[in-house]
């Protein structure tokens, strides 16, 4: 099983700032099958990025994914209030896939 | 607009059973594999099960294999999860989720239901 480790555990930033979230895999993720989700309190996760760098439908270009192999990054430029919540990465290169433990992005 | 509406869930004693349902709208239902994913409140996410678009392929996490059964009715655009022999370890918020691409499974999830809380307690 591929273990995903997300860092930092908590990130405190102000609206308008840039956020950089990391996801490291215990082994290489096949075909860069890596997704990112945002979960706001009381809501279901929402898909942001799949295939490491492809934005899901309706996701603004403030969100960008990058990386390959074992190291992946989600960058959010110009944070808006709706961007705060818990971010999860997920690898689906080896089914059924596994999730990271999450990074909480909180308002500073 | 894609919409997944869940029903079911509740409180059950260890060893009991529950059935979760998920109604889908806004897309061609049988084009997509469907999944169940669960989350212990305040904790991470765990994939539970999938069913292929035609309903002929299913797969389960080891933690639920032999106890849970996933099924779908393409005529009614509905997905179900029958959960038997429940233990306290099964207590979680259960989400139905659409596979991210047609003709899957691809095991990432582009639309989610609102969640159904299952509490297993004596």
mmCIF file of N, CA and C in Angstrom, chain B residues 18-22 36 48-49 60 64 68-71 79-83 94:
data_model
loop_
_atom_site.group_PDB
_atom_site.id
_atom_site.type_symbol
_atom_site.label_atom_id
_atom_site.label_comp_id
_atom_site.label_asym_id
_atom_site.label_seq_id
_atom_site.Cartn_x
_atom_site.Cartn_y
_atom_site.Cartn_z
ATOM 1 N N UNK B 18 -27.532 -2.273 8.165
ATOM 2 C CA UNK B 18 -28.066 -0.999 7.674
ATOM 3 C C UNK B 18 -27.933 -0.967 6.165
ATOM 4 N N UNK B 19 -28.790 -0.183 5.541
ATOM 5 C CA UNK B 19 -28.733 -0.030 4.093
ATOM 6 C C UNK B 19 -28.656 1.450 3.759
ATOM 7 N N UNK B 20 -27.682 1.804 2.945
ATOM 8 C CA UNK B 20 -27.539 3.167 2.479
ATOM 9 C C UNK B 20 -27.960 3.250 1.015
ATOM 10 N N UNK B 21 -28.547 4.370 0.653
ATOM 11 C CA UNK B 21 -28.962 4.583 -0.731
ATOM 12 C C UNK B 21 -28.416 5.906 -1.252
ATOM 13 N N UNK B 22 -28.293 5.981 -2.554
ATOM 14 C CA UNK B 22 -27.769 7.183 -3.203
ATOM 15 C C UNK B 22 -28.474 7.330 -4.540
ATOM 16 N N UNK B 36 -18.381 3.933 -2.819
ATOM 17 C CA UNK B 36 -18.647 4.388 -1.453
ATOM 18 C C UNK B 36 -17.301 4.654 -0.782
ATOM 19 N N UNK B 48 -14.292 2.370 0.264
ATOM 20 C CA UNK B 48 -14.996 1.191 0.776
ATOM 21 C C UNK B 48 -15.314 0.183 -0.328
ATOM 22 N N UNK B 49 -15.890 0.673 -1.431
ATOM 23 C CA UNK B 49 -16.358 -0.267 -2.445
ATOM 24 C C UNK B 49 -16.646 0.453 -3.745
ATOM 25 N N UNK B 60 -14.235 -4.590 -3.075
ATOM 26 C CA UNK B 60 -14.413 -4.137 -1.703
ATOM 27 C C UNK B 60 -13.068 -3.976 -0.998
ATOM 28 N N UNK B 64 -14.169 -4.577 4.758
ATOM 29 C CA UNK B 64 -15.622 -4.779 4.673
ATOM 30 C C UNK B 64 -16.003 -5.997 3.830
ATOM 31 N N UNK B 68 -20.229 -6.311 3.463
ATOM 32 C CA UNK B 68 -20.932 -5.248 2.736
ATOM 33 C C UNK B 68 -21.201 -5.716 1.307
ATOM 34 N N UNK B 69 -22.320 -5.253 0.754
ATOM 35 C CA UNK B 69 -22.649 -5.545 -0.641
ATOM 36 C C UNK B 69 -23.071 -4.255 -1.330
ATOM 37 N N UNK B 70 -22.404 -3.945 -2.427
ATOM 38 C CA UNK B 70 -22.742 -2.761 -3.222
ATOM 39 C C UNK B 70 -23.578 -3.207 -4.410
ATOM 40 N N UNK B 71 -24.544 -2.388 -4.778
ATOM 41 C CA UNK B 71 -25.371 -2.709 -5.934
ATOM 42 C C UNK B 71 -25.889 -1.418 -6.547
ATOM 43 N N UNK B 79 -27.907 3.819 -6.321
ATOM 44 C CA UNK B 79 -26.778 3.045 -5.799
ATOM 45 C C UNK B 79 -27.115 2.674 -4.361
ATOM 46 N N UNK B 80 -26.719 1.476 -3.958
ATOM 47 C CA UNK B 80 -26.995 1.069 -2.587
ATOM 48 C C UNK B 80 -25.777 0.383 -1.969
ATOM 49 N N UNK B 81 -25.737 0.427 -0.648
ATOM 50 C CA UNK B 81 -24.726 -0.298 0.102
ATOM 51 C C UNK B 81 -25.433 -1.013 1.250
ATOM 52 N N UNK B 82 -25.456 -2.323 1.185
ATOM 53 C CA UNK B 82 -26.007 -3.134 2.260
ATOM 54 C C UNK B 82 -24.877 -3.504 3.198
ATOM 55 N N UNK B 83 -25.033 -3.131 4.458
ATOM 56 C CA UNK B 83 -23.974 -3.357 5.441
ATOM 57 C C UNK B 83 -24.479 -4.324 6.505
ATOM 58 N N UNK B 94 -20.555 8.021 5.641
ATOM 59 C CA UNK B 94 -20.405 7.316 4.375
ATOM 60 C C UNK B 94 -20.846 8.214 3.225
#
